[in-house]
C-alpha cells in the first residue's frame, strides 16, 4: 500500500529550518517532546534529521564556550551522527519496515526533494500488525 495513506502532512509536523540556532532547535525539541526532528531549508528541501543526541553532543563538546554561542551557531553547522533516510512519495509501506528499526519516523519527499511530511513508526507497525492478523480472527473481534 502506498505510504501517502499513512502520511502525516508537513502542516501537522514539527520541523526546523537549517537557519535555526542550536538554542532554537533545543527549544523546539523540548516544547514538542520529540527526540528527533526534520530539518529543511528555506525552499522546503529536506536537509536531514536532527536528534537530541546530536544536540547533546554539541553542548557537551562546547560547554566551555560562552553560552551565548548557542544563540549564534546555526543548526546546520553541527555534526549529525545519524543519517535518517528519507523516501519518495511513491514508496510502499512495506518498504519502510527496515528503516523504522533505527528511526522513529521516515521523512517523505516529493519529486523535487521537498519535505511533504512523515510516516511514523507507529503507523507502520500498526499496518504490519493488522496485515498479520488473519481475517477469521478479525471477524471474531
JSON list of C-alpha atoms in Angstrom, two decimals:
[
{"chain": "A", "resi": 1, "resn": "UNK", "atom": "CA", "xyz": [0.00, 0.00, 0.00]},
{"chain": "A", "resi": 2, "resn": "UNK", "atom": "CA", "xyz": [1.31, 3.47, -0.89]},
{"chain": "A", "resi": 3, "resn": "UNK", "atom": "CA", "xyz": [2.76, 5.46, 2.01]},
{"chain": "A", "resi": 4, "resn": "UNK", "atom": "CA", "xyz": [0.61, 8.50, 1.24]},
{"chain": "A", "resi": 5, "resn": "UNK", "atom": "CA", "xyz": [-2.25, 6.70, 3.00]},
{"chain": "A", "resi": 6, "resn": "UNK", "atom": "CA", "xyz": [-0.15, 6.85, 6.19]},
{"chain": "A", "resi": 7, "resn": "UNK", "atom": "CA", "xyz": [1.40, 10.29, 5.73]},
{"chain": "A", "resi": 8, "resn": "UNK", "atom": "CA", "xyz": [1.26, 12.89, 8.47]},
{"chain": "A", "resi": 9, "resn": "UNK", "atom": "CA", "xyz": [1.41, 16.00, 6.29]},
{"chain": "A", "resi": 10, "resn": "UNK", "atom": "CA", "xyz": [4.01, 18.73, 6.77]},
{"chain": "A", "resi": 11, "resn": "UNK", "atom": "CA", "xyz": [1.39, 21.14, 8.11]},
{"chain": "A", "resi": 12, "resn": "UNK", "atom": "CA", "xyz": [0.87, 18.79, 11.08]},
{"chain": "A", "resi": 13, "resn": "UNK", "atom": "CA", "xyz": [4.55, 18.02, 11.69]},
{"chain": "A", "resi": 14, "resn": "UNK", "atom": "CA", "xyz": [7.09, 19.99, 13.69]},
{"chain": "A", "resi": 15, "resn": "UNK", "atom": "CA", "xyz": [10.28, 20.71, 11.78]},
{"chain": "A", "resi": 16, "resn": "UNK", "atom": "CA", "xyz": [13.13, 23.17, 11.95]},
{"chain": "A", "resi": 17, "resn": "UNK", "atom": "CA", "xyz": [14.86, 25.28, 9.35]},
{"chain": "A", "resi": 18, "resn": "UNK", "atom": "CA", "xyz": [18.59, 24.96, 8.74]},
{"chain": "A", "resi": 19, "resn": "UNK", "atom": "CA", "xyz": [18.89, 28.63, 9.73]},
{"chain": "A", "resi": 20, "resn": "UNK", "atom": "CA", "xyz": [17.69, 27.92, 13.29]},
{"chain": "A", "resi": 21, "resn": "UNK", "atom": "CA", "xyz": [20.24, 28.29, 16.03]},
{"chain": "A", "resi": 22, "resn": "UNK", "atom": "CA", "xyz": [21.21, 25.48, 18.37]},
{"chain": "A", "resi": 23, "resn": "UNK", "atom": "CA", "xyz": [19.09, 27.11, 21.08]},
{"chain": "A", "resi": 24, "resn": "UNK", "atom": "CA", "xyz": [16.02, 27.33, 18.80]},
{"chain": "A", "resi": 25, "resn": "UNK", "atom": "CA", "xyz": [16.39, 23.67, 17.86]},
{"chain": "A", "resi": 26, "resn": "UNK", "atom": "CA", "xyz": [16.74, 22.64, 21.52]},
{"chain": "A", "resi": 27, "resn": "UNK", "atom": "CA", "xyz": [13.68, 24.67, 22.46]},
{"chain": "A", "resi": 28, "resn": "UNK", "atom": "CA", "xyz": [11.62, 23.18, 19.63]},
{"chain": "A", "resi": 29, "resn": "UNK", "atom": "CA", "xyz": [12.50, 19.62, 20.66]},
{"chain": "A", "resi": 30, "resn": "UNK", "atom": "CA", "xyz": [11.72, 20.42, 24.30]},
{"chain": "A", "resi": 31, "resn": "UNK", "atom": "CA", "xyz": [8.39, 22.10, 23.51]},
{"chain": "A", "resi": 32, "resn": "UNK", "atom": "CA", "xyz": [7.26, 19.21, 21.33]},
{"chain": "A", "resi": 33, "resn": "UNK", "atom": "CA", "xyz": [8.71, 16.44, 23.48]},
{"chain": "A", "resi": 34, "resn": "UNK", "atom": "CA", "xyz": [10.46, 14.92, 20.47]},
{"chain": "A", "resi": 35, "resn": "UNK", "atom": "CA", "xyz": [13.77, 13.10, 20.31]},
{"chain": "A", "resi": 36, "resn": "UNK", "atom": "CA", "xyz": [14.32, 13.88, 16.61]},
{"chain": "A", "resi": 37, "resn": "UNK", "atom": "CA", "xyz": [13.04, 16.48, 14.17]},
{"chain": "A", "resi": 38, "resn": "UNK", "atom": "CA", "xyz": [13.30, 17.00, 10.39]},
{"chain": "A", "resi": 39, "resn": "UNK", "atom": "CA", "xyz": [15.41, 19.91, 9.14]},
{"chain": "A", "resi": 40, "resn": "UNK", "atom": "CA", "xyz": [14.57, 21.72, 5.90]},
{"chain": "A", "resi": 41, "resn": "UNK", "atom": "CA", "xyz": [15.95, 24.71, 4.03]},
{"chain": "A", "resi": 42, "resn": "UNK", "atom": "CA", "xyz": [14.04, 27.88, 3.12]},
{"chain": "A", "resi": 43, "resn": "UNK", "atom": "CA", "xyz": [12.82, 26.22, -0.10]},
{"chain": "A", "resi": 44, "resn": "UNK", "atom": "CA", "xyz": [11.36, 23.25, 1.78]},
{"chain": "A", "resi": 45, "resn": "UNK", "atom": "CA", "xyz": [14.08, 20.82, 0.73]},
{"chain": "A", "resi": 46, "resn": "UNK", "atom": "CA", "xyz": [14.88, 18.12, 3.25]},
{"chain": "A", "resi": 47, "resn": "UNK", "atom": "CA", "xyz": [18.38, 18.52, 4.71]},
{"chain": "A", "resi": 48, "resn": "UNK", "atom": "CA", "xyz": [18.32, 15.78, 7.33]},
{"chain": "A", "resi": 49, "resn": "UNK", "atom": "CA", "xyz": [17.08, 14.96, 10.80]},
{"chain": "A", "resi": 50, "resn": "UNK", "atom": "CA", "xyz": [18.49, 16.47, 13.98]},
{"chain": "A", "resi": 51, "resn": "UNK", "atom": "CA", "xyz": [18.34, 14.32, 17.11]},
{"chain": "A", "resi": 52, "resn": "UNK", "atom": "CA", "xyz": [18.53, 15.24, 20.76]},
{"chain": "A", "resi": 53, "resn": "UNK", "atom": "CA", "xyz": [21.75, 13.21, 20.82]},
{"chain": "A", "resi": 54, "resn": "UNK", "atom": "CA", "xyz": [23.27, 15.46, 18.14]},
{"chain": "A", "resi": 55, "resn": "UNK", "atom": "CA", "xyz": [22.42, 18.49, 20.26]},
{"chain": "A", "resi": 56, "resn": "UNK", "atom": "CA", "xyz": [23.60, 16.90, 23.49]},
{"chain": "A", "resi": 57, "resn": "UNK", "atom": "CA", "xyz": [26.98, 16.05, 21.97]},
{"chain": "A", "resi": 58, "resn": "UNK", "atom": "CA", "xyz": [27.29, 19.58, 20.61]},
{"chain": "A", "resi": 59, "resn": "UNK", "atom": "CA", "xyz": [26.51, 21.09, 24.01]},
{"chain": "A", "resi": 60, "resn": "UNK", "atom": "CA", "xyz": [28.96, 18.76, 25.78]},
{"chain": "A", "resi": 61, "resn": "UNK", "atom": "CA", "xyz": [31.72, 19.46, 23.28]},
{"chain": "A", "resi": 62, "resn": "UNK", "atom": "CA", "xyz": [31.21, 23.24, 23.57]},
{"chain": "A", "resi": 63, "resn": "UNK", "atom": "CA", "xyz": [30.33, 23.58, 27.27]},
{"chain": "A", "resi": 64, "resn": "UNK", "atom": "CA", "xyz": [33.45, 25.66, 27.99]},
{"chain": "A", "resi": 65, "resn": "UNK", "atom": "CA", "xyz": [32.43, 28.30, 25.45]},
{"chain": "A", "resi": 66, "resn": "UNK", "atom": "CA", "xyz": [30.20, 31.29, 26.05]},
{"chain": "A", "resi": 67, "resn": "UNK", "atom": "CA", "xyz": [26.60, 30.00, 26.37]},
{"chain": "A", "resi": 68, "resn": "UNK", "atom": "CA", "xyz": [25.52, 32.88, 24.11]},
{"chain": "A", "resi": 69, "resn": "UNK", "atom": "CA", "xyz": [27.12, 30.97, 21.22]},
{"chain": "A", "resi": 70, "resn": "UNK", "atom": "CA", "xyz": [24.10, 28.63, 21.31]},
{"chain": "A", "resi": 71, "resn": "UNK", "atom": "CA", "xyz": [22.11, 31.66, 20.13]},
{"chain": "A", "resi": 72, "resn": "UNK", "atom": "CA", "xyz": [24.51, 32.23, 17.23]},
{"chain": "A", "resi": 73, "resn": "UNK", "atom": "CA", "xyz": [25.57, 28.82, 15.90]},
{"chain": "A", "resi": 74, "resn": "UNK", "atom": "CA", "xyz": [23.27, 27.58, 13.14]},
{"chain": "A", "resi": 75, "resn": "UNK", "atom": "CA", "xyz": [21.93, 24.07, 13.47]},
{"chain": "A", "resi": 76, "resn": "UNK", "atom": "CA", "xyz": [23.22, 23.13, 10.01]},
{"chain": "A", "resi": 77, "resn": "UNK", "atom": "CA", "xyz": [26.75, 23.63, 11.37]},
{"chain": "A", "resi": 78, "resn": "UNK", "atom": "CA", "xyz": [26.59, 20.89, 13.99]},
{"chain": "A", "resi": 79, "resn": "UNK", "atom": "CA", "xyz": [27.61, 17.30, 13.37]},
{"chain": "A", "resi": 80, "resn": "UNK", "atom": "CA", "xyz": [24.70, 14.92, 12.87]},
{"chain": "A", "resi": 81, "resn": "UNK", "atom": "CA", "xyz": [25.67, 11.43, 13.98]},
{"chain": "A", "resi": 82, "resn": "UNK", "atom": "CA", "xyz": [22.78, 9.53, 12.40]},
{"chain": "A", "resi": 83, "resn": "UNK", "atom": "CA", "xyz": [21.54, 9.63, 8.87]},
{"chain": "A", "resi": 84, "resn": "UNK", "atom": "CA", "xyz": [17.76, 9.37, 8.89]},
{"chain": "A", "resi": 85, "resn": "UNK", "atom": "CA", "xyz": [16.80, 8.08, 5.48]},
{"chain": "A", "resi": 86, "resn": "UNK", "atom": "CA", "xyz": [14.05, 9.85, 3.59]},
{"chain": "A", "resi": 87, "resn": "UNK", "atom": "CA", "xyz": [11.94, 8.29, 0.86]},
{"chain": "A", "resi": 88, "resn": "UNK", "atom": "CA", "xyz": [9.94, 9.40, -2.15]},
{"chain": "A", "resi": 89, "resn": "UNK", "atom": "CA", "xyz": [6.15, 9.54, -2.02]},
{"chain": "A", "resi": 90, "resn": "UNK", "atom": "CA", "xyz": [5.89, 6.63, -4.45]},
{"chain": "A", "resi": 91, "resn": "UNK", "atom": "CA", "xyz": [7.12, 4.02, -1.93]},
{"chain": "A", "resi": 92, "resn": "UNK", "atom": "CA", "xyz": [5.02, 1.27, -0.44]},
{"chain": "A", "resi": 93, "resn": "UNK", "atom": "CA", "xyz": [4.56, 0.98, 3.31]},
{"chain": "A", "resi": 94, "resn": "UNK", "atom": "CA", "xyz": [6.21, -2.44, 3.34]},
{"chain": "A", "resi": 95, "resn": "UNK", "atom": "CA", "xyz": [9.43, -0.84, 2.06]},
{"chain": "A", "resi": 96, "resn": "UNK", "atom": "CA", "xyz": [9.74, 1.25, 5.24]},
{"chain": "A", "resi": 97, "resn": "UNK", "atom": "CA", "xyz": [9.90, -1.58, 7.76]},
{"chain": "A", "resi": 98, "resn": "UNK", "atom": "CA", "xyz": [13.70, -1.82, 7.75]},
{"chain": "A", "resi": 99, "resn": "UNK", "atom": "CA", "xyz": [14.07, 1.94, 8.10]},
{"chain": "A", "resi": 100, "resn": "UNK", "atom": "CA", "xyz": [11.97, 2.20, 11.25]},
{"chain": "A", "resi": 101, "resn": "UNK", "atom": "CA", "xyz": [14.13, -0.31, 13.03]},
{"chain": "A", "resi": 102, "resn": "UNK", "atom": "CA", "xyz": [16.59, 2.57, 13.54]},
{"chain": "A", "resi": 103, "resn": "UNK", "atom": "CA", "xyz": [14.50, 5.72, 13.24]},
{"chain": "A", "resi": 104, "resn": "UNK", "atom": "CA", "xyz": [11.16, 6.64, 14.74]},
{"chain": "A", "resi": 105, "resn": "UNK", "atom": "CA", "xyz": [9.78, 8.25, 11.60]},
{"chain": "A", "resi": 106, "resn": "UNK", "atom": "CA", "xyz": [10.53, 8.33, 7.90]},
{"chain": "A", "resi": 107, "resn": "UNK", "atom": "CA", "xyz": [10.61, 11.73, 6.16]},
{"chain": "A", "resi": 108, "resn": "UNK", "atom": "CA", "xyz": [8.72, 11.73, 2.86]},
{"chain": "A", "resi": 109, "resn": "UNK", "atom": "CA", "xyz": [9.81, 13.86, -0.10]},
{"chain": "A", "resi": 110, "resn": "UNK", "atom": "CA", "xyz": [8.17, 14.92, -3.33]},
{"chain": "A", "resi": 111, "resn": "UNK", "atom": "CA", "xyz": [9.85, 14.62, -6.74]},
{"chain": "A", "resi": 112, "resn": "UNK", "atom": "CA", "xyz": [11.84, 17.83, -6.09]},
{"chain": "A", "resi": 113, "resn": "UNK", "atom": "CA", "xyz": [13.18, 16.56, -2.72]},
{"chain": "A", "resi": 114, "resn": "UNK", "atom": "CA", "xyz": [10.88, 18.88, -0.81]},
{"chain": "A", "resi": 115, "resn": "UNK", "atom": "CA", "xyz": [9.69, 17.68, 2.56]},
{"chain": "A", "resi": 116, "resn": "UNK", "atom": "CA", "xyz": [5.96, 16.85, 2.49]},
{"chain": "A", "resi": 117, "resn": "UNK", "atom": "CA", "xyz": [5.55, 15.01, 5.80]},
{"chain": "A", "resi": 118, "resn": "UNK", "atom": "CA", "xyz": [6.42, 11.88, 7.72]},
{"chain": "A", "resi": 119, "resn": "UNK", "atom": "CA", "xyz": [5.29, 8.32, 8.21]},
{"chain": "A", "resi": 120, "resn": "UNK", "atom": "CA", "xyz": [5.65, 7.33, 11.84]},
{"chain": "A", "resi": 121, "resn": "UNK", "atom": "CA", "xyz": [7.00, 4.08, 13.19]},
{"chain": "A", "resi": 122, "resn": "UNK", "atom": "CA", "xyz": [3.67, 3.62, 14.97]},
{"chain": "A", "resi": 123, "resn": "UNK", "atom": "CA", "xyz": [1.70, 3.83, 11.71]},
{"chain": "A", "resi": 124, "resn": "UNK", "atom": "CA", "xyz": [4.00, 1.30, 10.04]},
{"chain": "A", "resi": 125, "resn": "UNK", "atom": "CA", "xyz": [3.85, -1.12, 12.95]},
{"chain": "A", "resi": 126, "resn": "UNK", "atom": "CA", "xyz": [0.06, -0.79, 13.17]},
{"chain": "A", "resi": 127, "resn": "UNK", "atom": "CA", "xyz": [-0.29, -1.57, 9.47]},
{"chain": "A", "resi": 128, "resn": "UNK", "atom": "CA", "xyz": [2.03, -4.58, 9.72]},
{"chain": "A", "resi": 129, "resn": "UNK", "atom": "CA", "xyz": [0.25, -5.90, 12.80]},
{"chain": "A", "resi": 130, "resn": "UNK", "atom": "CA", "xyz": [-3.16, -5.61, 11.16]},
{"chain": "A", "resi": 131, "resn": "UNK", "atom": "CA", "xyz": [-1.86, -7.26, 8.00]},
{"chain": "A", "resi": 132, "resn": "UNK", "atom": "CA", "xyz": [-0.65, -10.26, 10.03]},
{"chain": "A", "resi": 133, "resn": "UNK", "atom": "CA", "xyz": [-3.98, -10.91, 11.76]},
{"chain": "A", "resi": 134, "resn": "UNK", "atom": "CA", "xyz": [-5.98, -13.38, 9.66]},
{"chain": "A", "resi": 135, "resn": "UNK", "atom": "CA", "xyz": [-9.43, -12.24, 8.52]},
{"chain": "A", "resi": 136, "resn": "UNK", "atom": "CA", "xyz": [-11.02, -15.08, 10.53]},
{"chain": "A", "resi": 137, "resn": "UNK", "atom": "CA", "xyz": [-9.63, -13.60, 13.75]},
{"chain": "A", "resi": 138, "resn": "UNK", "atom": "CA", "xyz": [-10.72, -10.08, 12.76]},
{"chain": "A", "resi": 139, "resn": "UNK", "atom": "CA", "xyz": [-14.29, -11.29, 12.32]},
{"chain": "A", "resi": 140, "resn": "UNK", "atom": "CA", "xyz": [-14.33, -12.71, 15.90]},
{"chain": "A", "resi": 141, "resn": "UNK", "atom": "CA", "xyz": [-13.23, -9.39, 17.42]}
]
